[in-house]
XYZ file of C-alpha atoms in Angstrom:
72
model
C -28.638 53.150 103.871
C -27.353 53.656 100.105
C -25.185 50.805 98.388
C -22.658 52.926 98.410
C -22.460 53.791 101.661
C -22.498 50.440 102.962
C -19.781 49.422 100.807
C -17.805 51.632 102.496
C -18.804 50.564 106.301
C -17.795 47.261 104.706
C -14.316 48.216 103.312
C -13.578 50.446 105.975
C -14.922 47.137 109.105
C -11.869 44.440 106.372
C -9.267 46.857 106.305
C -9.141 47.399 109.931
C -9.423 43.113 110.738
C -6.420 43.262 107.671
C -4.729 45.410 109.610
C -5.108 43.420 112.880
C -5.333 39.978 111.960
C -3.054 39.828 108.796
C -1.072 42.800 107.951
C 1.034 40.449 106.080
C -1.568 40.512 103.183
C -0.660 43.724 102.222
C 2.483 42.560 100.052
C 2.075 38.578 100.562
C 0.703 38.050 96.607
C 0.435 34.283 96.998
C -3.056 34.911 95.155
C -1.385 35.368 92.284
C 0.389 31.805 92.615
C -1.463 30.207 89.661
C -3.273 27.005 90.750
C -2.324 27.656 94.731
C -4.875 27.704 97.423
C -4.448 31.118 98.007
C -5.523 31.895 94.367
C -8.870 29.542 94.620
C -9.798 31.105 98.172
C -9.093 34.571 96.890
C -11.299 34.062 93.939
C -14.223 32.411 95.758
C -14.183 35.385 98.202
C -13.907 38.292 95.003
C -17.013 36.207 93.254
C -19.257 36.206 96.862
C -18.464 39.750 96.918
C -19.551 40.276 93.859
C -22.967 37.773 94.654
C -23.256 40.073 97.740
C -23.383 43.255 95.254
C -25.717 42.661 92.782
C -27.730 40.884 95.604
C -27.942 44.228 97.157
C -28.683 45.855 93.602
C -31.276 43.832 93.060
C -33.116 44.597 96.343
C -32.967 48.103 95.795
C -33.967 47.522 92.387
C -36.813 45.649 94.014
C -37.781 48.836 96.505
C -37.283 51.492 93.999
C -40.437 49.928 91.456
C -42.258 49.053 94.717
C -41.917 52.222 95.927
C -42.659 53.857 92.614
C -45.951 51.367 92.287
C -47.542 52.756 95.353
C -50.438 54.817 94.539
C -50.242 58.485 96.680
């Protein structure tokens, strides 16, 4: 499955638990609260999703030259 399409499974499976578990988050901003836990949690989770990402890059980096290094 492409990048890209599991990005989307993966936006599509949060916004639903949002939705369930804390609709609130839709207009509650307290990550913008400088210096407030909201604000350090929110930023840990943006910089693992970003970890997650080029994680993912990198493996299909990885498969792509494999792939290409395979004689036919």
């Amino acid at each position: 499955m492409s990048i890209s399409n599991q990005l989307k499974l993966r936006l599509a499976h949060i916004g639903k638990w949002l939705e369930d578990a804390a609709p609130y988050t839709a207009v509650d901003q307290r990550h913008l609260v400088e210096h407030s836990p909201e604000q350090a949690y929110w930023n840990h989770g943006y910089m693992m999703a970003c970890a997650d990402i080029m994680s993912q890059l990198q493996n299909e980096a990885g498969n792509s030259q494999t792939d290409t290094d395979r004689p036919e």
